[in-house]
Structure formats: structure tokens, C-alpha cells
XYZ file of C-alpha atoms in Angstrom:
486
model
C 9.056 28.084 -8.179
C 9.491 31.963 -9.344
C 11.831 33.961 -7.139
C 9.630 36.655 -6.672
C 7.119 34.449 -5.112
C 9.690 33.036 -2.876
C 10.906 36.300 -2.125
C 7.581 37.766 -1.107
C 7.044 35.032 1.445
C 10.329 35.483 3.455
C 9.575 38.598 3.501
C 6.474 38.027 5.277
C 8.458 35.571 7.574
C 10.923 38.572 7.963
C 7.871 40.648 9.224
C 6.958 38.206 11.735
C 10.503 38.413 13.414
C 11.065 41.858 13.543
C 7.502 41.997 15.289
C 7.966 39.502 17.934
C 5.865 36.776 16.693
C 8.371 33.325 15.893
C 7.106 31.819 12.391
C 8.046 28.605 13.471
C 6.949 28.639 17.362
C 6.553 25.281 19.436
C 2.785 25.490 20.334
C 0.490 23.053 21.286
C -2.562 24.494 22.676
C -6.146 23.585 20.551
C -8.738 23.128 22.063
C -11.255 22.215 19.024
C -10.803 20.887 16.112
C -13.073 22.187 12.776
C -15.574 19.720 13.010
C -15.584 19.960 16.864
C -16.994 22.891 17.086
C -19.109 22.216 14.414
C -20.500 19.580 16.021
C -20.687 21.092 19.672
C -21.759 24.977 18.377
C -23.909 24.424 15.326
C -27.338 24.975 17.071
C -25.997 28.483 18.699
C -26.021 31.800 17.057
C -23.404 32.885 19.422
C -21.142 31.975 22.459
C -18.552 33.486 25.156
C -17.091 30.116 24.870
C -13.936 30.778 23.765
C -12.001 28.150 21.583
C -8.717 27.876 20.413
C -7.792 25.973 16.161
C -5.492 25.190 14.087
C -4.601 24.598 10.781
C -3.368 25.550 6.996
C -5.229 28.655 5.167
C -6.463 27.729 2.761
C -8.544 31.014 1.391
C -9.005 34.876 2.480
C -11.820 37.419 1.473
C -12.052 40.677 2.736
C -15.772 42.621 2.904
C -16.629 45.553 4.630
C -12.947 45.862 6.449
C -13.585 42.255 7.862
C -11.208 39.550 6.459
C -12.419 36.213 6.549
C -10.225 33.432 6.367
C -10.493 29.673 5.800
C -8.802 27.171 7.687
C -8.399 23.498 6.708
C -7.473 20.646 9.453
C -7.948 17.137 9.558
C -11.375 17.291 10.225
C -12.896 20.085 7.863
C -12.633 23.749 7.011
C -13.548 26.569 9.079
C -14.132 30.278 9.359
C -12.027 32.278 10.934
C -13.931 36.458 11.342
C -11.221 38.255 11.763
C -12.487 42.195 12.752
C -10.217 45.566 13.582
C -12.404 46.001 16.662
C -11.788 42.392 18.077
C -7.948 42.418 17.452
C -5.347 44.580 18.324
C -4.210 46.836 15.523
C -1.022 44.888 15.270
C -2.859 41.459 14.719
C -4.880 43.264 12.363
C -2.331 44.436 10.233
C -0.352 41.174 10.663
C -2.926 39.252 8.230
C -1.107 40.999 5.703
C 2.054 38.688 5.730
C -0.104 35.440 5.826
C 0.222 33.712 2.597
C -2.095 30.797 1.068
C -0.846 27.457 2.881
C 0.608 28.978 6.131
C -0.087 27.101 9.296
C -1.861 29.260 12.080
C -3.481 29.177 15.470
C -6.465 31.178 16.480
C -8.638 32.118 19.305
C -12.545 33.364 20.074
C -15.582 32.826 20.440
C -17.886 30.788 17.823
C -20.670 32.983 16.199
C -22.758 32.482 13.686
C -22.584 35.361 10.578
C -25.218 37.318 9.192
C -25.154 34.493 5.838
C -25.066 31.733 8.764
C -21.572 30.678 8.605
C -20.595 28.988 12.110
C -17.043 30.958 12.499
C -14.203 31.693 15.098
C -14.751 35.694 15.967
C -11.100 35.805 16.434
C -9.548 38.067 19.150
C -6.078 36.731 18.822
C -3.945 34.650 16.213
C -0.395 33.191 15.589
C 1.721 31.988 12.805
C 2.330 28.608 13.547
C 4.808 27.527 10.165
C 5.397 30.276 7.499
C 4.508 28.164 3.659
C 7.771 29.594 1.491
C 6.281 27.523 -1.553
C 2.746 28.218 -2.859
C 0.259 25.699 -2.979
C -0.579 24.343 -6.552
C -3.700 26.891 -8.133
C -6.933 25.226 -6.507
C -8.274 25.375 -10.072
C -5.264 23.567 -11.898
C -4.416 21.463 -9.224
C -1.322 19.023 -9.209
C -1.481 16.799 -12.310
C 1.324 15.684 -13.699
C 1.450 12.113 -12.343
C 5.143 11.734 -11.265
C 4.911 15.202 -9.570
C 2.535 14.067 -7.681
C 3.870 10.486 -6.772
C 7.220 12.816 -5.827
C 5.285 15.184 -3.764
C 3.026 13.618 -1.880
C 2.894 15.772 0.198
C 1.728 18.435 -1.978
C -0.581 16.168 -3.863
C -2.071 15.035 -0.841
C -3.194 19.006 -0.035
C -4.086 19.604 -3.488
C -5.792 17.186 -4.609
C -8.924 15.777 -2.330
C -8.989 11.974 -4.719
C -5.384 11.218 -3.321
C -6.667 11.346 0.094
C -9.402 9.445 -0.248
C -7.038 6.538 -1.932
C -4.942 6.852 1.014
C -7.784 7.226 3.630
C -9.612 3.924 2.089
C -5.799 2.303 2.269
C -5.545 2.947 6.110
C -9.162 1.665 6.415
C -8.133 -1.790 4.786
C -5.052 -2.525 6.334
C -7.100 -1.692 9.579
C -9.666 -3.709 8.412
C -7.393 -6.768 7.654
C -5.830 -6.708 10.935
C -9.027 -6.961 12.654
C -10.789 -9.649 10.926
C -7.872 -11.979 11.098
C -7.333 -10.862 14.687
C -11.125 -12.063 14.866
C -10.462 -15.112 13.462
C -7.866 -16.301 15.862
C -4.772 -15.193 14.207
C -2.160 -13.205 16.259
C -0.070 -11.197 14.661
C 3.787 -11.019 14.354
C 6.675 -9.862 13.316
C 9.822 -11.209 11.427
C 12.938 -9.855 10.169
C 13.230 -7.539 7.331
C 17.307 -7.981 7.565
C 17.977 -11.594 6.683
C 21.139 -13.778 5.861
C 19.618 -15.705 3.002
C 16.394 -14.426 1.025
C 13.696 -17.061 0.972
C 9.807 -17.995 0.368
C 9.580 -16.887 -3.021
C 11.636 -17.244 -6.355
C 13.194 -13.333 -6.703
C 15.867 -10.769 -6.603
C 16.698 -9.612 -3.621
C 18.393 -6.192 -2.395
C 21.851 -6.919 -0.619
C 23.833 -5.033 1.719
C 26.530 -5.284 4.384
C 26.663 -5.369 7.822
C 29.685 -3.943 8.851
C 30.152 -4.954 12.789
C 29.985 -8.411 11.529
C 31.639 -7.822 8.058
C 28.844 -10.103 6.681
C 26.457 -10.118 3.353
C 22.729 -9.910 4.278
C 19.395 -9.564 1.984
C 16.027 -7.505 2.753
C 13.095 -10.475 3.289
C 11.534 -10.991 -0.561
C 8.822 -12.571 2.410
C 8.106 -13.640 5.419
C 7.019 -17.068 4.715
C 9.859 -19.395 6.310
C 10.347 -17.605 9.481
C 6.377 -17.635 10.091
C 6.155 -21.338 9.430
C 9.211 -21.748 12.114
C 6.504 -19.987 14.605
C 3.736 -22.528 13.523
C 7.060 -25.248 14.316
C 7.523 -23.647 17.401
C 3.843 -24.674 18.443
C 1.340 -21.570 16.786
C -1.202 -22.829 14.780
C -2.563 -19.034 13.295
C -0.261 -16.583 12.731
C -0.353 -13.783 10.358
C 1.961 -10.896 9.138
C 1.721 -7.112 7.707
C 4.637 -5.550 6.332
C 6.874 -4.834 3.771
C 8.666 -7.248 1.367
C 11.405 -5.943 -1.080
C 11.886 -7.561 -4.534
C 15.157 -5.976 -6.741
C 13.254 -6.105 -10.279
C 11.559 -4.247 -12.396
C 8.752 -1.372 -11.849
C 5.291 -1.064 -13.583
C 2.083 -0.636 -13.137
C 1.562 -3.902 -10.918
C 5.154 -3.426 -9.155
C 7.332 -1.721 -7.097
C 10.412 -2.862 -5.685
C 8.951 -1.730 -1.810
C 5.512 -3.237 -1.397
C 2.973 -4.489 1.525
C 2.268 -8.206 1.784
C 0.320 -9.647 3.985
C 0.516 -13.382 4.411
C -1.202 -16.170 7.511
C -0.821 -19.310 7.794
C -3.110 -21.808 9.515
C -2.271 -25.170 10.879
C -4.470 -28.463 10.297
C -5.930 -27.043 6.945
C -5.154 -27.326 3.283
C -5.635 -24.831 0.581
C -8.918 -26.432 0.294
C -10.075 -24.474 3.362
C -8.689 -21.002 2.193
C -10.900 -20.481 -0.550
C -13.993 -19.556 1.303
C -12.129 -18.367 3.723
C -10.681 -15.787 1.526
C -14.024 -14.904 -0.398
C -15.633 -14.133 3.084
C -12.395 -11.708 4.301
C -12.039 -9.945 1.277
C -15.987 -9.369 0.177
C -16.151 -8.305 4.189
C -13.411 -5.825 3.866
C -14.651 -4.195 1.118
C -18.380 -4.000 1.720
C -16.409 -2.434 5.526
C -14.418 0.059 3.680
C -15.944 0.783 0.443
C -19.749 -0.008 1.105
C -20.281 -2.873 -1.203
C -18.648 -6.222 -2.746
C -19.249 -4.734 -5.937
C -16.316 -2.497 -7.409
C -15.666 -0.666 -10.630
C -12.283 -0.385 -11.977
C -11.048 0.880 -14.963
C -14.639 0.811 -16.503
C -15.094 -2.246 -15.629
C -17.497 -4.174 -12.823
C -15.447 -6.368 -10.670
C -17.763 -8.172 -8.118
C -16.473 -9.896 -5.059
C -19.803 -11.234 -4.118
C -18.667 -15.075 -2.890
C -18.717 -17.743 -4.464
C -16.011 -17.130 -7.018
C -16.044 -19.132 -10.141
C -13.458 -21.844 -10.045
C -11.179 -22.788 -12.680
C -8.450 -25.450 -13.024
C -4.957 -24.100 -14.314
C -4.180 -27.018 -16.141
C -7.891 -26.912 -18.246
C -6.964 -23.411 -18.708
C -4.169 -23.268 -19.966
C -4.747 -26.428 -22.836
C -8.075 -24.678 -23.693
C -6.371 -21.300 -24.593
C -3.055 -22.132 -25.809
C -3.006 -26.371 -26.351
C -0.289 -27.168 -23.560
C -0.669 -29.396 -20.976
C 0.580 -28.421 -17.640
C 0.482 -31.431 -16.263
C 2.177 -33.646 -19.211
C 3.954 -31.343 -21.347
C 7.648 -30.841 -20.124
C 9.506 -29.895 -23.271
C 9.939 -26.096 -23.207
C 9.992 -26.153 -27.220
C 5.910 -26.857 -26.436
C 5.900 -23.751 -24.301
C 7.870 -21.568 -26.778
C 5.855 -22.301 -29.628
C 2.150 -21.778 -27.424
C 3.924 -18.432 -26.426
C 4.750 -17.607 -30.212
C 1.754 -18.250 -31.362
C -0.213 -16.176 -28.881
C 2.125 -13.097 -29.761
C 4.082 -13.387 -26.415
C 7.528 -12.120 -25.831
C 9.283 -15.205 -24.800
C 11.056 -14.469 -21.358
C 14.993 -13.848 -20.785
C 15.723 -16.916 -19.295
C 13.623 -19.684 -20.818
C 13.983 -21.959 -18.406
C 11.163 -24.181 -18.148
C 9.686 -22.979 -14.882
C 9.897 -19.184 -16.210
C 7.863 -20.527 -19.631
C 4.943 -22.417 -17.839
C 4.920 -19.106 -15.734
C 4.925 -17.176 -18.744
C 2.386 -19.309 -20.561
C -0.373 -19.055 -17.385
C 0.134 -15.517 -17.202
C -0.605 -15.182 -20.848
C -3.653 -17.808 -21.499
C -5.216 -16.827 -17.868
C -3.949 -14.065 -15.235
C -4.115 -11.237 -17.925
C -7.424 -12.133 -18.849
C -9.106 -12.580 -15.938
C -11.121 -9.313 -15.143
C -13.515 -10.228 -12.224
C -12.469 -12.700 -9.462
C -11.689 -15.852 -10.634
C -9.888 -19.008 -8.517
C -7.247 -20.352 -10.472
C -6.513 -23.898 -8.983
C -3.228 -25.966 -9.113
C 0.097 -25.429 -10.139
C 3.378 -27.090 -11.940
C 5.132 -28.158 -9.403
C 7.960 -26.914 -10.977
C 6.494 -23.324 -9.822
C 6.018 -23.921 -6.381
C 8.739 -25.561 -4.637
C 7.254 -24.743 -0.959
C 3.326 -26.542 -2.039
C 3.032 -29.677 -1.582
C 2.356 -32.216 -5.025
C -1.234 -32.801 -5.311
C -2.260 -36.444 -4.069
C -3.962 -37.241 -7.466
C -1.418 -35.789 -10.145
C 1.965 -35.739 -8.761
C 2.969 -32.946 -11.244
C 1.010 -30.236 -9.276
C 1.049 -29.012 -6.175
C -2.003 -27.728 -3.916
C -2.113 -24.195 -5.001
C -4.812 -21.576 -5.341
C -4.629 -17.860 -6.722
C -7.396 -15.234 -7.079
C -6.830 -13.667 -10.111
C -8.851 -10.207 -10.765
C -8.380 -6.995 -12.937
C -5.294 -9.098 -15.135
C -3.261 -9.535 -11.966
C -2.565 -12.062 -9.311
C -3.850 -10.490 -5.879
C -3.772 -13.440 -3.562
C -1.930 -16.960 -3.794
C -2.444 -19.804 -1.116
C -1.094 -23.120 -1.443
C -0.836 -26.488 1.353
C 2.618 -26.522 2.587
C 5.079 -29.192 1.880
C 5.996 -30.328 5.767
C 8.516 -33.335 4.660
C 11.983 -32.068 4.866
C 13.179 -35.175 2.914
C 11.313 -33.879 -0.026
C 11.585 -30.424 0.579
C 15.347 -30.367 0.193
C 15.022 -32.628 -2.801
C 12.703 -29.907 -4.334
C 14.344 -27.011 -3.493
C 17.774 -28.657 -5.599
C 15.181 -29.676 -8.278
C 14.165 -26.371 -9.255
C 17.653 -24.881 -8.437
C 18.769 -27.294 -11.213
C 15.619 -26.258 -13.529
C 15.691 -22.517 -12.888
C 19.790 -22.141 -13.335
C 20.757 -18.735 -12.869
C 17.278 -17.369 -13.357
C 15.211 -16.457 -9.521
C 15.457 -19.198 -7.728
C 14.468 -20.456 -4.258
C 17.385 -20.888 -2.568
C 18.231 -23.983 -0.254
C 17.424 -22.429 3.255
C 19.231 -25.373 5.543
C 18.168 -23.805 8.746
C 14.538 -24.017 7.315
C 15.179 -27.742 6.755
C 16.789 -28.476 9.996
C 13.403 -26.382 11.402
C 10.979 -28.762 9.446
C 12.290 -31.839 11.334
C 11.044 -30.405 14.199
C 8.013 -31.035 12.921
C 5.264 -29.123 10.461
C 1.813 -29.387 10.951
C -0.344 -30.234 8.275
C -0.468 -25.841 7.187
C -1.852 -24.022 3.947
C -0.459 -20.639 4.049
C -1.766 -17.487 2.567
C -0.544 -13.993 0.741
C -1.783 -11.401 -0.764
C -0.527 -8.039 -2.522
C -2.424 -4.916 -0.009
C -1.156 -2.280 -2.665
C -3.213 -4.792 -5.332
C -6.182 -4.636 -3.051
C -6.024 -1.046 -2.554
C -5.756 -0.291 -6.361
C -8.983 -2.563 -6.986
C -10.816 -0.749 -4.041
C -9.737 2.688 -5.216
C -10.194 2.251 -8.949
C -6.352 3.250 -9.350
C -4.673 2.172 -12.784
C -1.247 2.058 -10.657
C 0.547 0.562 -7.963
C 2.392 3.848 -7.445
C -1.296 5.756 -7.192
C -1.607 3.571 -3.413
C 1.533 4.142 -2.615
C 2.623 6.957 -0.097
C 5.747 7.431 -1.619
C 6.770 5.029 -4.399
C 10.266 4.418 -5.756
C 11.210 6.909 -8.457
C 14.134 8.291 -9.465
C 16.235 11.091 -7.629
C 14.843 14.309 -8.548
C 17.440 16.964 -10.335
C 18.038 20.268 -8.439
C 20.571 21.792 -10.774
């Protein structure tokens, strides 16, 4: 920011002191918001109602020795008619040291003007919180993307597209909540702060507790702690929050992100998948106004029923592996070669077959498309499929080359559910793993009803809804590195 620019505006700040008027006041006294008195006032040419706003200025014109000034709050803009014969001469001269993007407070009586404008005819004002930095040029805006990710806050005033993202991400989550509230579900809450990370195969973040000089992990998910509730005698429970995952960031990722995951006793995944079409084409005809989205130029149509594909036909169509036969990961290197795939870090075999689906199916898949079954070398927590013992009960909805929701039926033996979690420790060596969670064992012989649980990526749904390229475009405030000030 130029100095002179900063020095202008606490000099105006300066001014407000030395006349008595604080620049950062505790106030809390409107009576009206913009589209209030919009909404109460637009019939009448004039009132003695008196009415008292708030908000940023955002503009100032001057005509005729009247300065007219624009203020912006939640709700709208508004017009505030500010006239030397309605305001003392100090007031008057005051407007002087406001600046583009100061907070105010004003009071008078709505009028209409002689071009029809409904305005406040102010007869007294007060700074409210003095702006020392400019907002960006209305004209230019704010556009270099990682200034605006690391301002939000300045993005968010500059730049009316960001807060419709945000305003159509509030909507959803709200929207979420209450159709699986209608459904049933109550919601809960598990811990973030856990000894031992578990429910999915990732890195988690680590830290110390220092009262009890132990090692604990922020959740990767919530998954074995909500199917302890369903133990504990619940049969619908769902959860909205955050998960935390210590890997790598693109445009699908970020180490923070919103999950939101149910799970639903005396069903299978079987059950899920219309359940799912009918919440998500619901939420966004709700939010958005239709099932039908576009995205990156392309048409992405939620309208149920979703076409339905099996993994394992998939995959040996495309690449000429068979997930349910092939278990030498030579056949999974060479399929991966010969589609022009980098071959991942650790090649174990559950991180090739992972590799290999992503490749022949999940980046191709533009508008929704069901993706059923599984290795069950992938999905430790699913339980095998009754017909091919090599796959377990699992269901994603792929769209727009990512995964946005997986389901699967749960695996309620805890015989077999230890013996798989040291299966794919053994498979997966030091790659992510699931770790062996013995107070979730000890928990299943309580007894686990028959359960298919659900999760899907919000930020996902958000970007689809929004048309955003980038996880970090739906995110208030993504990770990013530590901004310089030298």
C-alpha cells in the first residue's frame, strides 16, 4: 500500500479525535437495515420517520453543495443526502475525512430525491471504524487468485462472484442439515483431537498434549466414533465438520476440509444410491434452482437416476486388468504405463489398483456416474461382497473427474475386521494405512447392526454448484503459505 495513502487516512482518523468524535466507538443503535427501509418506505415520497443505518461507503458525489453518499450493508446499498442545512456545520465539514471503505452510522428521515432515489436525509452521522487501507479500484477489482484466497476479506468486498460462492456454500450446508434432519438423522458431534487416526487410509497431523505428556492426531474422519453411537443403540446419525488429512494440496485438496458423513442402520449400500440421487438433486434444485449444473463448460446433470457402472467392467474395458482376479502389481504397472500414468511412490498393490481406477474411470467421468464395487484390498472397513469375495459393497459418485461421495455396507464382524485391518497393514507397508483401532474392535463386539455408511466432500459439492475450478475458490480461508512482511 503507498504511504501517502496510508498517511492521508490517519490523518483523517487524527481529525476525528481532535474533534470529539472516537473512530472506533462501541455503538449499536440501527434501527433499519438498507433493504428495510426499502421495503417499508418505497411507496412514500417523504417521511418524519426518522431511521437510524449502518454500513461501509462505498461511493460519494457531490452536486449542487449536497454530497451524496453510498452505503453498502448486508442487505443492499443505500443513499445517504447529506445537506449543509440539515447538519451542523461541523458534520458537514466532517465528510471531508471519510475515506472509501469507512464504516459509518447515520440518522434521518427517508425521502425520496428529485431523480427518485429512496435516501436517508441525514441530520446526524458517526464514524463507526476509520478504513486505513483502500479498497481494491471498483473497476480493477481483486484478481490475482492467491491475493484473494489470502484476503478474503478484501475479496469478499471487492468482488460480488466470491460472495455468491460463499452465500450458495452456507445455503448447502444448511440445506444438508435439514434434509437429513428430515429424514430421521440426528446430528452429532465427535472428536477432532484423537489418540489414534482412523476411518480412512491417510496422513494425519500430530501434536502433543502436554498435561498428559501424550501424542494425539486431528480425526482424518469421523467414521469409527459414529459407528460406536450406532453400537451404543442409534440407528441414523450423521456428522458436519472438519476432517484434516497431512498431504498434498491441489485443485481437489486441502489439508482442512468439510466432510459430511451418516450412517444408517439395517441398510446396505444398496439403499444409499437413491437415497443419495434424491438428497443431492434436492439440494441443488433448493440452492441453485435446478439439477442441471454447468461447470467448467461443461453440463453436469444430477437429474436421478444416475447411470450405473461396475468398477471391475470398468476398469478391464479401459485398461485390460481385472480387479477382481488380477493380484500381481507387475499387471497394474504395466496398465498404468501404457495409459501414460505416473506410477505412484509407493507401489504397493492397494496404492496401484487405486491408481489404476482413478486413471481408467474417476478422471473421466464428467457427469454423475455410480461407480460400484471395490478391491477389497481398498476398503478395509466394507464388507466383501457375498458373490465375489474380492470386493467389498462399495459405491462412489464420481462427477467433474473427482470422487464427491463414497458409501459402502459396513463390515460388523470383529473377527474379520481385525484380520483385515492386519491384511492391508501387511499390503500397504509404510504407505497410508488404516491403522488397527483395538478400542473399535472391542466396540464391534458389542454388537453392529447390519449399517452402510455414507461421505461426501461439501467443498466438492460446493465447487460443482458454484462452477469453481478450485477447492480453495469454496474455501473461506484455505491453507497457503505465510505471507512475507519484510
Amino acid at each position: 500500500m503507498r504511504h501517502d495513502l496510508l498517511a492521508a487516512r490517519e490523518a483523517h482518523r487524527e481529525l476525528f479525535r481532535t474533534r470529539g468524535r472516537e473512530p472506533y466507538p462501541t455503538w449499536h443503535g440501527r434501527t433499519h437495515t438498507a433493504a428495510d427501509v426499502r421495503a417499508r418506505f418505497a411507496s412514500l415520497a417523504k417521511t418524519k420517520e426518522a431511521v437510524t443505518v449502518a454500513g461501509r461507503l462505498v461511493g460519494t458525489r457531490e452536486h449542487g453543495g449536497v454530497r451524496f453518499l453510498d452505503l453498502k450493508d448486508d442487505s443492499g446499498t443505500l443513499q445517504l443526502l447529506c445537506r449543509s442545512d440539515a447538519l451542523s456545520s461541523e458534520l458537514f465539514h466532517l465528510l471531508d475525512a471519510l475515506d472509501p471503505g469507512d464504516l459509518l452510522t447515520a440518522s434521518g428521515p427517508v425521502v425520496k430525491t428529485q431523480a427518485g432515489e429512496l435516501s436517508v436525509d441525514v441530520t446526524t452521522w458517526a464514524p463507526l471504524a476509520k478504513a486505513l487501507r483502500p479498497p481494491p479500484d471498483p473497476r480493477s477489482g481483486l484478481r490475482d487468485e492467491e491475493e484473494r484466497a489470502r484476503h478474503r476479506e478484501v475479496d469478499l468486498l471487492a468482488n460480488p462472484e466470491t460472495r455468491r460462492v460463499f452465500d450458495v456454500r452456507v445455503k448447502l450446508l444448511h440445506g444438508l442439515r435439514a434434509f437429513l434432519t428430515g429424514e430421521g438423522f440426528i446430528e452429532v458431534e465427535t472428536p477432532i483431537l484423537q489418540s489414534q487416526p482412523g476411518g480412512a487410509a491417510a496422513h494425519p497431523f500430530r501434536t502433543h498434549h502436554r498435561a498428559l505428556d501424550l501424542e494425539f492426531t486431528l480425526r482424518i474422519s469421523p467414521e469409527l466414533y459414529l459407528k460406536r453411537l450406532m453400537i451404543g443403540g442409534y440407528e441414523k446419525v450423521f456428522e458436519v465438520g472438519k476432517a484434516f488429512r497431512n498431504e498434498g494440496i491441489d485443485r481437489q485438496h486441502n489439508p482442512e476440509f468439510t466432510i459430511c458423513e451418516f450412517y444408517w442402520a439395517y441398510t446396505a449400500v444398496d439403499d444409499l444410491i437413491p437415497f443419495t440421487e434424491r438428497l443431492v438433486s434436492t439440494l441443488l434444485t433448493e440452492v441453485v434452482g435446478s439439477p442441471r449444473l454447468t461447470a467448467q463448460g461443461q453440463t453436469l446433470d444430477f437429474t436421478p437416476p444416475w447411470p450405473r457402472v461396475s468398477v471391475v467392467d470398468a476398469v478391464e474395458e479401459t485398461a485390460g486388468v481385472n480387479l477382481g482376479s488380477d493380484r500381481d502389481p507387475r499387471a497394474y504397472e504395466k496398465a498404468l504405463t501404457k495409459l501414460e500414468v505416473n506410477l505412484p511412490e509407493d507401489r504397493t498393490l492397494p496404492n496401484l489398483m487405486d491408481a489404476l481406477i482413478n486413471a481408467a474411470v474417476r478422471s473421466n467421468a464428467t457427469s454423475p456416474l455410480v461407480l460400484l464395487g471395490a478391491p477389497v484390498e481398498l476398503e478395509p472397513l466394507a464388507k466383501r461382497s457375498p458373490d465375489e469375495p474380492r470386493l467389498v459393497q462399495r459405491m462412489q459418485i464420481l462427477v467433474g473427474g473427482m470422487e464427491l461421495i463414497k458409501a459402502y455396507t459396513e463390515e460388523n464382524d470383529p473377527w474379520e475386521q481385525e484380520r483385515r485391518f492386519r491384511e492391508q497393514a501387511s499390503l500397504r507397508g509404510s504407505s497410508e494405512v488404516h491403522p488397527l483401532d483395538a478400542a473399535y474392535i472391542e466396540a464391534l463386539k458389542v454388537g453392529l447392526p447390519p449399517t452402510a455408511g455414507w461421505g461426501m466432500g461439501v467443498d466438492r459439492l460446493v465447487m460443482l454448484a458454484t462452477g469453481r475450478p478450485s477447492i480453495r475458490d469454496v474455501l473461506f480461508f484455505p491453507l497457503l503459505r505465510p505471507e512475507r512482511h519484510d
